[in-house]
Amino acid sequence: MSNLMNSVEQNCDSADAPCSAIEVILSPRVADLGGFSVRRLLPTAKRKMVGPWIFFDEMGPAAFPAGEGIKVLPHPHIGIATVTYLFEGEILHRDSVGSYQPIRPGDINLMVAGSGIAHSERERPEITAKDHRLHGLQLWLALPESHEETDPAFHHYPGDQIPAIDIDGVPVRVMIGSAYGVSSPVRQFSDTLYLEATLKAGQTLELPEATERAVYVASGALRAHGSELPAHSMTVFSRGSGVEVTATEETRIAVIGGEPLGKRFIEWNFVSSTRARIEKAKEDWRAGRFAKVVGDEEAFIPY
């Protein structure tokens, strides 16, 4: 998805001991894109990244009447890999390496921008022909400097390939990386963590260790180390073991983290370890030097 806004952050409730495991609680900035809301949690002014994750959006939930839906025109990326995951609905992905892939709930789409890719996100006519819903997450992974100029690529992972386990009664899916003794098949470029879990009221989940990690509350509410974590908040935790979250109602969460990569520059849809590379990408997009999205060649988002 194209970068359309920024986000804001809030401090932890206190600096006392119960809050010491929490670095910051982030609140989203919300944009209404014509009846379709997007909540952005990363990047923020004080917290640019969590591990390699540099961008975190929640799309929807949205209800579209027949004849309407999302229409994200072709736009470019460099220096990242995008991760798309849906709770409801379907999105049709097309890109400049020739991919044509609907994504449905439980699947993961991993698009590696590397040296440069363009893509669009729409819905198939079969979907827009009737009333439908859409709800999901889109995240960007910054690539290590050694992979920033890797060839663009696209990988689709059906939901049945994603490991699903039970941790003390809590269903957990290990989307990217390794946790709780299992590993995801999704391609990694650096140490990366991404989990999804659904907790019933009163259930507790101990988070896997990671150099950096955060929990996003997609729905419901949590309590952790003396702080209330409401729906649509992201809580960045300090490094260490024994960090637990407890649901105060039925709650769906995403856990992200991994090894930090160092400073990155971000402008519009471009991410790089150098400003000069972003300037070149801007010039290339304006000049039409990016490859066109196969099957979606006419319109595009200008810069």
PDB file of C-alpha atoms in Angstrom:
ATOM      1  CA  MET A   1       0.000   0.000   0.000  1.00  0.00           C
ATOM      2  CA  SER A   2       1.189   3.502  -0.732  1.00  0.00           C
ATOM      3  CA  ASN A   3       2.435   5.669   2.156  1.00  0.00           C
ATOM      4  CA  LEU A   4      -0.176   8.394   2.744  1.00  0.00           C
ATOM      5  CA  MET A   5       0.358   9.665   6.283  1.00  0.00           C
ATOM      6  CA  ASN A   6       2.398   9.725   9.486  1.00  0.00           C
ATOM      7  CA  SER A   7       1.652   8.513  13.037  1.00  0.00           C
ATOM      8  CA  VAL A   8       1.903   9.696  16.626  1.00  0.00           C
ATOM      9  CA  GLU A   9       3.042   8.199  19.920  1.00  0.00           C
ATOM     10  CA  GLN A  10       2.220   8.292  23.617  1.00  0.00           C
ATOM     11  CA  ASN A  11       4.401   7.725  26.646  1.00  0.00           C
ATOM     12  CA  CYS A  12       3.988   4.788  28.997  1.00  0.00           C
ATOM     13  CA  ASP A  13       1.587   5.547  31.848  1.00  0.00           C
ATOM     14  CA  SER A  14       4.409   5.906  34.382  1.00  0.00           C
ATOM     15  CA  ALA A  15       8.085   5.275  35.005  1.00  0.00           C
ATOM     16  CA  ASP A  16       7.352   3.082  38.027  1.00  0.00           C
ATOM     17  CA  ALA A  17       8.333  -0.561  38.277  1.00  0.00           C
ATOM     18  CA  PRO A  18       5.127  -2.037  36.768  1.00  0.00           C
ATOM     19  CA  CYS A  19       5.762  -0.035  33.617  1.00  0.00           C
ATOM     20  CA  SER A  20       9.514  -0.647  33.419  1.00  0.00           C
ATOM     21  CA  ALA A  21       9.101  -3.515  30.941  1.00  0.00           C
ATOM     22  CA  ILE A  22       7.333  -1.098  28.590  1.00  0.00           C
ATOM     23  CA  GLU A  23       9.330   1.405  26.552  1.00  0.00           C
ATOM     24  CA  VAL A  24       6.436   3.215  24.891  1.00  0.00           C
ATOM     25  CA  ILE A  25       2.759   2.767  24.023  1.00  0.00           C
ATOM     26  CA  LEU A  26       1.982   4.013  20.512  1.00  0.00           C
ATOM     27  CA  SER A  27      -1.424   5.254  19.398  1.00  0.00           C
ATOM     28  CA  PRO A  28      -2.363   5.257  15.717  1.00  0.00           C
ATOM     29  CA  ARG A  29      -2.943   8.142  13.421  1.00  0.00           C
ATOM     30  CA  VAL A  30      -6.115   7.394  11.484  1.00  0.00           C
ATOM     31  CA  ALA A  31      -6.854   8.422   7.908  1.00  0.00           C
ATOM     32  CA  ASP A  32     -10.214   7.984   6.182  1.00  0.00           C
ATOM     33  CA  LEU A  33      -9.551   7.046   2.573  1.00  0.00           C
ATOM     34  CA  GLY A  34     -13.091   7.417   1.282  1.00  0.00           C
ATOM     35  CA  GLY A  35     -14.867   5.144   3.740  1.00  0.00           C
ATOM     36  CA  PHE A  36     -11.822   2.948   4.254  1.00  0.00           C
ATOM     37  CA  SER A  37      -9.873   3.745   7.413  1.00  0.00           C
ATOM     38  CA  VAL A  38      -6.149   3.090   7.824  1.00  0.00           C
ATOM     39  CA  ARG A  39      -4.412   3.173  11.220  1.00  0.00           C
ATOM     40  CA  ARG A  40      -0.659   3.802  11.179  1.00  0.00           C
ATOM     41  CA  LEU A  41       1.574   2.783  14.099  1.00  0.00           C
ATOM     42  CA  LEU A  42       5.048   2.902  12.525  1.00  0.00           C
ATOM     43  CA  PRO A  43       7.059   4.978  11.876  1.00  0.00           C
ATOM     44  CA  THR A  44       6.648   7.630  14.582  1.00  0.00           C
ATOM     45  CA  ALA A  45       8.699  10.652  15.583  1.00  0.00           C
ATOM     46  CA  LYS A  46      10.287   8.839  18.535  1.00  0.00           C
ATOM     47  CA  ARG A  47      10.068   5.221  17.398  1.00  0.00           C
ATOM     48  CA  LYS A  48      11.080   4.788  13.788  1.00  0.00           C
ATOM     49  CA  MET A  49      11.386   0.994  13.785  1.00  0.00           C
ATOM     50  CA  VAL A  50      10.900  -2.161  15.845  1.00  0.00           C
ATOM     51  CA  GLY A  51      13.651  -4.552  14.810  1.00  0.00           C
ATOM     52  CA  PRO A  52      13.621  -4.476  10.989  1.00  0.00           C
ATOM     53  CA  TRP A  53       9.954  -3.367  10.861  1.00  0.00           C
ATOM     54  CA  ILE A  54       9.705   0.221   9.614  1.00  0.00           C
ATOM     55  CA  PHE A  55       6.025   0.537   8.683  1.00  0.00           C
ATOM     56  CA  PHE A  56       2.851  -0.874  10.249  1.00  0.00           C
ATOM     57  CA  ASP A  57      -0.691  -0.197   8.999  1.00  0.00           C
ATOM     58  CA  GLU A  58      -4.032  -1.710   9.923  1.00  0.00           C
ATOM     59  CA  MET A  59      -6.504  -1.547   7.026  1.00  0.00           C
ATOM     60  CA  GLY A  60     -10.182  -1.396   8.022  1.00  0.00           C
ATOM     61  CA  PRO A  61     -12.288  -3.150   9.065  1.00  0.00           C
ATOM     62  CA  ALA A  62     -14.391  -1.771   6.244  1.00  0.00           C
ATOM     63  CA  ALA A  63     -17.703  -2.749   4.670  1.00  0.00           C
ATOM     64  CA  PHE A  64     -18.039  -1.958   0.958  1.00  0.00           C
ATOM     65  CA  PRO A  65     -21.317  -1.950  -0.970  1.00  0.00           C
ATOM     66  CA  ALA A  66     -21.467  -3.700  -4.322  1.00  0.00           C
ATOM     67  CA  GLY A  67     -19.531  -1.803  -6.965  1.00  0.00           C
ATOM     68  CA  GLU A  68     -17.027  -0.307  -4.525  1.00  0.00           C
ATOM     69  CA  GLY A  69     -13.734  -1.469  -3.041  1.00  0.00           C
ATOM     70  CA  ILE A  70     -10.063  -0.611  -2.778  1.00  0.00           C
ATOM     71  CA  LYS A  71      -8.274   0.680  -5.851  1.00  0.00           C
ATOM     72  CA  VAL A  72      -4.631   1.366  -5.023  1.00  0.00           C
ATOM     73  CA  LEU A  73      -3.038   2.365  -8.328  1.00  0.00           C
ATOM     74  CA  PRO A  74       0.462   1.255  -9.364  1.00  0.00           C
ATOM     75  CA  HIS A  75       3.177   2.807  -7.197  1.00  0.00           C
ATOM     76  CA  PRO A  76       6.858   2.051  -6.528  1.00  0.00           C
ATOM     77  CA  HIS A  77       9.000   0.788  -3.648  1.00  0.00           C
ATOM     78  CA  ILE A  78      12.713   0.285  -3.001  1.00  0.00           C
ATOM     79  CA  GLY A  79      14.756  -1.083  -0.109  1.00  0.00           C
ATOM     80  CA  ILE A  80      11.995  -3.035   1.653  1.00  0.00           C
ATOM     81  CA  ALA A  81       9.915  -6.189   1.653  1.00  0.00           C
ATOM     82  CA  THR A  82       6.181  -5.671   2.156  1.00  0.00           C
ATOM     83  CA  VAL A  83       4.093  -8.148   4.157  1.00  0.00           C
ATOM     84  CA  THR A  84       0.327  -8.294   3.633  1.00  0.00           C
ATOM     85  CA  TYR A  85      -1.976 -10.320   5.890  1.00  0.00           C
ATOM     86  CA  LEU A  86      -5.789 -10.303   5.937  1.00  0.00           C
ATOM     87  CA  PHE A  87      -8.328 -11.043   8.666  1.00  0.00           C
ATOM     88  CA  GLU A  88     -11.284 -10.616   6.270  1.00  0.00           C
ATOM     89  CA  GLY A  89     -11.800 -10.170   2.548  1.00  0.00           C
ATOM     90  CA  GLU A  90      -9.497 -10.475  -0.446  1.00  0.00           C
ATOM     91  CA  ILE A  91      -6.977  -8.238  -2.251  1.00  0.00           C
ATOM     92  CA  LEU A  92      -5.642  -8.776  -5.759  1.00  0.00           C
ATOM     93  CA  HIS A  93      -1.897  -8.148  -6.000  1.00  0.00           C
ATOM     94  CA  ARG A  94      -0.208  -7.335  -9.311  1.00  0.00           C
ATOM     95  CA  ASP A  95       3.388  -6.202  -9.769  1.00  0.00           C
ATOM     96  CA  SER A  96       6.124  -5.394 -12.255  1.00  0.00           C
ATOM     97  CA  VAL A  97       7.725  -8.854 -12.046  1.00  0.00           C
ATOM     98  CA  GLY A  98       4.496 -10.334 -13.448  1.00  0.00           C
ATOM     99  CA  SER A  99       2.790 -11.556 -10.276  1.00  0.00           C
ATOM    100  CA  TYR A 100      -1.001 -11.931 -10.205  1.00  0.00           C
ATOM    101  CA  GLN A 101      -2.071 -13.204  -6.799  1.00  0.00           C
ATOM    102  CA  PRO A 102      -5.254 -12.868  -4.750  1.00  0.00           C
ATOM    103  CA  ILE A 103      -4.536 -12.936  -1.016  1.00  0.00           C
ATOM    104  CA  ARG A 104      -7.126 -14.281   1.407  1.00  0.00           C
ATOM    105  CA  PRO A 105      -7.337 -14.542   5.211  1.00  0.00           C
ATOM    106  CA  GLY A 106      -4.509 -16.606   6.677  1.00  0.00           C
ATOM    107  CA  ASP A 107      -2.202 -16.221   3.659  1.00  0.00           C
ATOM    108  CA  ILE A 108       0.955 -14.111   3.565  1.00  0.00           C
ATOM    109  CA  ASN A 109       2.120 -12.081   0.584  1.00  0.00           C
ATOM    110  CA  LEU A 110       5.798 -11.119   0.732  1.00  0.00           C
ATOM    111  CA  MET A 111       6.861  -8.640  -1.942  1.00  0.00           C
ATOM    112  CA  VAL A 112      10.593  -7.952  -2.073  1.00  0.00           C
ATOM    113  CA  ALA A 113      11.132  -4.481  -3.531  1.00  0.00           C
ATOM    114  CA  GLY A 114      14.926  -4.527  -3.370  1.00  0.00           C
ATOM    115  CA  SER A 115      16.335  -2.430  -6.212  1.00  0.00           C
ATOM    116  CA  GLY A 116      12.845  -1.408  -7.314  1.00  0.00           C
ATOM    117  CA  ILE A 117       9.356  -2.767  -7.930  1.00  0.00           C
ATOM    118  CA  ALA A 118       5.942  -1.334  -8.747  1.00  0.00           C
ATOM    119  CA  HIS A 119       2.655  -2.913  -7.711  1.00  0.00           C
ATOM    120  CA  SER A 120      -1.080  -2.299  -7.429  1.00  0.00           C
ATOM    121  CA  GLU A 121      -3.743  -3.508  -5.009  1.00  0.00           C
ATOM    122  CA  ARG A 122      -7.291  -3.935  -6.210  1.00  0.00           C
ATOM    123  CA  GLU A 123     -10.178  -6.376  -5.906  1.00  0.00           C
ATOM    124  CA  ARG A 124     -11.410  -8.891  -8.451  1.00  0.00           C
ATOM    125  CA  PRO A 125     -14.754  -8.173 -10.188  1.00  0.00           C
ATOM    126  CA  GLU A 126     -16.212 -11.250  -8.483  1.00  0.00           C
ATOM    127  CA  ILE A 127     -15.555  -9.575  -5.124  1.00  0.00           C
ATOM    128  CA  THR A 128     -16.773  -6.064  -5.949  1.00  0.00           C
ATOM    129  CA  ALA A 129     -19.948  -7.422  -7.583  1.00  0.00           C
ATOM    130  CA  LYS A 130     -21.484  -7.853  -4.124  1.00  0.00           C
ATOM    131  CA  ASP A 131     -21.308  -6.329  -0.660  1.00  0.00           C
ATOM    132  CA  HIS A 132     -18.043  -7.327   0.982  1.00  0.00           C
ATOM    133  CA  ARG A 133     -15.681  -6.611   3.870  1.00  0.00           C
ATOM    134  CA  LEU A 134     -11.947  -6.013   4.160  1.00  0.00           C
ATOM    135  CA  HIS A 135      -9.667  -6.014   7.199  1.00  0.00           C
ATOM    136  CA  GLY A 136      -5.969  -6.692   7.469  1.00  0.00           C
ATOM    137  CA  LEU A 137      -2.427  -5.560   8.132  1.00  0.00           C
ATOM    138  CA  GLN A 138       0.311  -4.302   5.875  1.00  0.00           C
ATOM    139  CA  LEU A 139       3.858  -4.044   7.155  1.00  0.00           C
ATOM    140  CA  TRP A 140       7.192  -3.072   5.648  1.00  0.00           C
ATOM    141  CA  LEU A 141      10.469  -4.783   6.478  1.00  0.00           C
ATOM    142  CA  ALA A 142      13.594  -2.722   5.901  1.00  0.00           C
ATOM    143  CA  LEU A 143      16.198  -4.799   4.100  1.00  0.00           C
ATOM    144  CA  PRO A 144      19.777  -5.117   5.387  1.00  0.00           C
ATOM    145  CA  GLU A 145      22.254  -3.013   3.428  1.00  0.00           C
ATOM    146  CA  SER A 146      23.584  -6.179   1.779  1.00  0.00           C
ATOM    147  CA  HIS A 147      20.098  -6.849   0.334  1.00  0.00           C
ATOM    148  CA  GLU A 148      18.851  -3.333  -0.404  1.00  0.00           C
ATOM    149  CA  GLU A 149      19.656  -3.751  -4.107  1.00  0.00           C
ATOM    150  CA  THR A 150      18.551  -7.374  -4.394  1.00  0.00           C
ATOM    151  CA  ASP A 151      16.433  -8.288  -7.411  1.00  0.00           C
ATOM    152  CA  PRO A 152      12.712  -7.646  -6.887  1.00  0.00           C
ATOM    153  CA  ALA A 153      10.623 -10.745  -6.218  1.00  0.00           C
ATOM    154  CA  PHE A 154       7.245 -11.909  -4.965  1.00  0.00           C
ATOM    155  CA  HIS A 155       6.367 -14.850  -2.712  1.00  0.00           C
ATOM    156  CA  HIS A 156       2.909 -16.119  -1.753  1.00  0.00           C
ATOM    157  CA  TYR A 157       2.449 -18.428   1.246  1.00  0.00           C
ATOM    158  CA  PRO A 158      -0.985 -20.085   1.604  1.00  0.00           C
ATOM    159  CA  GLY A 159      -2.375 -20.181   5.117  1.00  0.00           C
ATOM    160  CA  ASP A 160      -1.888 -23.929   5.483  1.00  0.00           C
ATOM    161  CA  GLN A 161       1.893 -23.420   5.184  1.00  0.00           C
ATOM    162  CA  ILE A 162       2.038 -21.126   8.229  1.00  0.00           C
ATOM    163  CA  PRO A 163       2.777 -23.015  11.489  1.00  0.00           C
ATOM    164  CA  ALA A 164      -0.096 -22.977  13.991  1.00  0.00           C
ATOM    165  CA  ILE A 165       0.545 -24.043  17.592  1.00  0.00           C
ATOM    166  CA  ASP A 166      -1.136 -23.959  20.994  1.00  0.00           C
ATOM    167  CA  ILE A 167       0.631 -22.198  23.885  1.00  0.00           C
ATOM    168  CA  ASP A 168      -1.183 -22.877  27.167  1.00  0.00           C
ATOM    169  CA  GLY A 169      -4.524 -22.809  25.367  1.00  0.00           C
ATOM    170  CA  VAL A 170      -3.713 -19.759  23.226  1.00  0.00           C
ATOM    171  CA  PRO A 171      -3.700 -20.400  19.456  1.00  0.00           C
ATOM    172  CA  VAL A 172      -0.587 -18.841  17.920  1.00  0.00           C
ATOM    173  CA  ARG A 173       0.544 -18.636  14.298  1.00  0.00           C
ATOM    174  CA  VAL A 174       4.252 -18.091  13.643  1.00  0.00           C
ATOM    175  CA  MET A 175       4.073 -15.938  10.534  1.00  0.00           C
ATOM    176  CA  ILE A 176       7.755 -15.031  10.113  1.00  0.00           C
ATOM    177  CA  GLY A 177      10.788 -16.197  12.059  1.00  0.00           C
ATOM    178  CA  SER A 178      10.992 -18.711  14.903  1.00  0.00           C
ATOM    179  CA  ALA A 179       9.173 -18.853  18.239  1.00  0.00           C
ATOM    180  CA  TYR A 180       7.983 -21.463  20.721  1.00  0.00           C
ATOM    181  CA  GLY A 181      10.089 -24.127  19.014  1.00  0.00           C
ATOM    182  CA  VAL A 182       8.680 -23.759  15.484  1.00  0.00           C
ATOM    183  CA  SER A 183       9.810 -21.819  12.405  1.00  0.00           C
ATOM    184  CA  SER A 184       7.899 -20.189   9.563  1.00  0.00           C
ATOM    185  CA  PRO A 185       8.795 -20.972   5.933  1.00  0.00           C
ATOM    186  CA  VAL A 186       8.445 -17.285   4.979  1.00  0.00           C
ATOM    187  CA  ARG A 187      11.683 -15.876   3.601  1.00  0.00           C
ATOM    188  CA  GLN A 188      13.795 -13.725   5.941  1.00  0.00           C
ATOM    189  CA  PHE A 189      16.618 -11.295   5.207  1.00  0.00           C
ATOM    190  CA  SER A 190      17.556 -10.654   8.849  1.00  0.00           C
ATOM    191  CA  ASP A 191      16.459 -11.823  12.297  1.00  0.00           C
ATOM    192  CA  THR A 192      12.696 -11.180  12.172  1.00  0.00           C
ATOM    193  CA  LEU A 193       9.688 -12.003  14.348  1.00  0.00           C
ATOM    194  CA  TYR A 194       6.002 -11.832  13.417  1.00  0.00           C
ATOM    195  CA  LEU A 195       3.269 -13.750  15.266  1.00  0.00           C
ATOM    196  CA  GLU A 196      -0.509 -13.685  15.434  1.00  0.00           C
ATOM    197  CA  ALA A 197      -2.491 -14.891  18.463  1.00  0.00           C
ATOM    198  CA  THR A 198      -6.079 -14.816  19.723  1.00  0.00           C
ATOM    199  CA  LEU A 199      -6.647 -14.777  23.481  1.00  0.00           C
ATOM    200  CA  LYS A 200      -9.877 -15.299  25.387  1.00  0.00           C
ATOM    201  CA  ALA A 201     -10.651 -13.101  28.375  1.00  0.00           C
ATOM    202  CA  GLY A 202      -8.283 -13.985  31.212  1.00  0.00           C
ATOM    203  CA  GLN A 203      -5.756 -15.864  29.089  1.00  0.00           C
ATOM    204  CA  THR A 204      -2.066 -14.947  29.342  1.00  0.00           C
ATOM    205  CA  LEU A 205       0.687 -15.301  26.748  1.00  0.00           C
ATOM    206  CA  GLU A 206       4.399 -15.008  27.488  1.00  0.00           C
ATOM    207  CA  LEU A 207       6.090 -13.251  24.593  1.00  0.00           C
ATOM    208  CA  PRO A 208       9.062 -14.877  22.873  1.00  0.00           C
ATOM    209  CA  GLU A 209      12.378 -13.156  23.437  1.00  0.00           C
ATOM    210  CA  ALA A 210      13.729 -10.821  20.769  1.00  0.00           C
ATOM    211  CA  THR A 211      16.238  -7.995  20.652  1.00  0.00           C
ATOM    212  CA  GLU A 212      13.312  -5.642  19.977  1.00  0.00           C
ATOM    213  CA  ARG A 213       9.603  -6.515  20.062  1.00  0.00           C
ATOM    214  CA  ALA A 214       6.172  -4.956  20.182  1.00  0.00           C
ATOM    215  CA  VAL A 215       2.557  -6.086  20.507  1.00  0.00           C
ATOM    216  CA  TYR A 216      -0.263  -4.620  18.431  1.00  0.00           C
ATOM    217  CA  VAL A 217      -3.838  -5.033  19.684  1.00  0.00           C
ATOM    218  CA  ALA A 218      -5.935  -5.511  16.551  1.00  0.00           C
ATOM    219  CA  SER A 219      -9.115  -5.994  18.604  1.00  0.00           C
ATOM    220  CA  GLY A 220      -9.963  -6.362  22.275  1.00  0.00           C
ATOM    221  CA  ALA A 221      -7.682  -5.197  25.094  1.00  0.00           C
ATOM    222  CA  LEU A 222      -4.678  -6.368  27.102  1.00  0.00           C
ATOM    223  CA  ARG A 223      -3.082  -5.717  30.448  1.00  0.00           C
ATOM    224  CA  ALA A 224       0.686  -5.970  30.816  1.00  0.00           C
ATOM    225  CA  HIS A 225       2.993  -5.045  33.682  1.00  0.00           C
ATOM    226  CA  GLY A 226       0.472  -2.714  35.284  1.00  0.00           C
ATOM    227  CA  SER A 227      -0.578  -0.923  32.091  1.00  0.00           C
ATOM    228  CA  GLU A 228      -3.782  -1.122  30.065  1.00  0.00           C
ATOM    229  CA  LEU A 229      -3.181  -1.729  26.362  1.00  0.00           C
ATOM    230  CA  PRO A 230      -6.319  -0.760  24.419  1.00  0.00           C
ATOM    231  CA  ALA A 231      -7.449  -1.772  20.955  1.00  0.00           C
ATOM    232  CA  HIS A 232      -5.342  -0.345  18.116  1.00  0.00           C
ATOM    233  CA  SER A 233      -2.378   0.434  20.377  1.00  0.00           C
ATOM    234  CA  MET A 234       1.162  -0.840  19.869  1.00  0.00           C
ATOM    235  CA  THR A 235       3.322  -1.445  22.926  1.00  0.00           C
ATOM    236  CA  VAL A 236       7.096  -1.649  22.573  1.00  0.00           C
ATOM    237  CA  PHE A 237       8.603  -3.816  25.316  1.00  0.00           C
ATOM    238  CA  SER A 238      12.083  -3.745  26.787  1.00  0.00           C
ATOM    239  CA  ARG A 239      14.430  -6.623  26.064  1.00  0.00           C
ATOM    240  CA  GLY A 240      14.258  -9.533  28.492  1.00  0.00           C
ATOM    241  CA  SER A 241      12.375 -12.685  29.404  1.00  0.00           C
ATOM    242  CA  GLY A 242       9.194 -13.080  31.403  1.00  0.00           C
ATOM    243  CA  VAL A 243       7.167 -10.452  29.530  1.00  0.00           C
ATOM    244  CA  GLU A 244       3.509 -11.482  29.618  1.00  0.00           C
ATOM    245  CA  VAL A 245       0.284 -10.007  28.273  1.00  0.00           C
ATOM    246  CA  THR A 246      -3.179 -10.877  29.603  1.00  0.00           C
ATOM    247  CA  ALA A 247      -6.433 -10.381  27.714  1.00  0.00           C
ATOM    248  CA  THR A 248      -9.197  -8.521  29.549  1.00  0.00           C
ATOM    249  CA  GLU A 249     -11.650  -9.559  26.802  1.00  0.00           C
ATOM    250  CA  GLU A 250     -11.401 -11.637  23.640  1.00  0.00           C
ATOM    251  CA  THR A 251      -8.368 -10.151  21.909  1.00  0.00           C
ATOM    252  CA  ARG A 252      -6.461 -10.559  18.666  1.00  0.00           C
ATOM    253  CA  ILE A 253      -2.816  -9.469  18.655  1.00  0.00           C
ATOM    254  CA  ALA A 254       0.161  -9.262  16.341  1.00  0.00           C
ATOM    255  CA  VAL A 255       3.690  -9.500  17.746  1.00  0.00           C
ATOM    256  CA  ILE A 256       6.547  -8.023  15.723  1.00  0.00           C
ATOM    257  CA  GLY A 257      10.257  -7.728  16.406  1.00  0.00           C
ATOM    258  CA  GLY A 258      13.759  -8.806  15.554  1.00  0.00           C
ATOM    259  CA  GLU A 259      17.275  -7.456  15.276  1.00  0.00           C
ATOM    260  CA  PRO A 260      17.562  -3.711  14.537  1.00  0.00           C
ATOM    261  CA  LEU A 261      19.267  -2.796  11.265  1.00  0.00           C
ATOM    262  CA  GLY A 262      20.448   0.734  11.947  1.00  0.00           C
ATOM    263  CA  LYS A 263      19.231   4.060  10.620  1.00  0.00           C
ATOM    264  CA  ARG A 264      16.985   4.151   7.577  1.00  0.00           C
ATOM    265  CA  PHE A 265      15.646   7.073   5.574  1.00  0.00           C
ATOM    266  CA  ILE A 266      12.031   6.936   4.433  1.00  0.00           C
ATOM    267  CA  GLU A 267      10.272   9.204   1.973  1.00  0.00           C
ATOM    268  CA  TRP A 268       6.930   8.372   0.391  1.00  0.00           C
ATOM    269  CA  ASN A 269       7.250   4.680  -0.609  1.00  0.00           C
ATOM    270  CA  PHE A 270      11.040   4.614  -0.648  1.00  0.00           C
ATOM    271  CA  VAL A 271      13.318   3.300   2.125  1.00  0.00           C
ATOM    272  CA  SER A 272      17.102   3.269   2.061  1.00  0.00           C
ATOM    273  CA  SER A 273      20.219   3.525   4.191  1.00  0.00           C
ATOM    274  CA  THR A 274      21.203   6.582   2.095  1.00  0.00           C
ATOM    275  CA  ARG A 275      19.339   9.720   1.060  1.00  0.00           C
ATOM    276  CA  ALA A 276      21.010   9.647  -2.356  1.00  0.00           C
ATOM    277  CA  ARG A 277      19.354   6.327  -3.216  1.00  0.00           C
ATOM    278  CA  ILE A 278      15.930   7.741  -2.366  1.00  0.00           C
ATOM    279  CA  GLU A 279      16.555  10.768  -4.582  1.00  0.00           C
ATOM    280  CA  LYS A 280      17.461   8.445  -7.454  1.00  0.00           C
ATOM    281  CA  ALA A 281      14.290   6.398  -6.920  1.00  0.00           C
ATOM    282  CA  LYS A 282      12.179   9.570  -7.001  1.00  0.00           C
ATOM    283  CA  GLU A 283      13.808  10.628 -10.264  1.00  0.00           C
ATOM    284  CA  ASP A 284      13.371   7.148 -11.751  1.00  0.00           C
ATOM    285  CA  TRP A 285       9.643   7.074 -10.913  1.00  0.00           C
ATOM    286  CA  ARG A 286       9.043  10.549 -12.333  1.00  0.00           C
ATOM    287  CA  ALA A 287      10.939   9.613 -15.499  1.00  0.00           C
ATOM    288  CA  GLY A 288       9.044   6.343 -15.966  1.00  0.00           C
ATOM    289  CA  ARG A 289      12.122   4.172 -15.514  1.00  0.00           C
ATOM    290  CA  PHE A 290      10.448   1.678 -13.156  1.00  0.00           C
ATOM    291  CA  ALA A 291       9.061  -1.414 -14.884  1.00  0.00           C
ATOM    292  CA  LYS A 292       5.290  -1.241 -15.299  1.00  0.00           C
ATOM    293  CA  VAL A 293       2.820  -3.397 -13.386  1.00  0.00           C
ATOM    294  CA  VAL A 294       1.919  -6.273 -15.693  1.00  0.00           C
ATOM    295  CA  GLY A 295      -1.785  -6.100 -16.524  1.00  0.00           C
ATOM    296  CA  ASP A 296      -2.205  -2.686 -14.856  1.00  0.00           C
ATOM    297  CA  GLU A 297      -0.091  -0.456 -17.086  1.00  0.00           C
ATOM    298  CA  GLU A 298      -2.242   2.622 -17.662  1.00  0.00           C
ATOM    299  CA  ALA A 299      -2.826   4.646 -14.482  1.00  0.00           C
ATOM    300  CA  PHE A 300      -0.338   5.204 -11.652  1.00  0.00           C
ATOM    301  CA  ILE A 301       0.210   7.287  -8.518  1.00  0.00           C
ATOM    302  CA  PRO A 302       2.398  10.275  -9.426  1.00  0.00           C
ATOM    303  CA  TYR A 303       5.079  11.748  -7.203  1.00  0.00           C
TER     304      TYR A 303
END
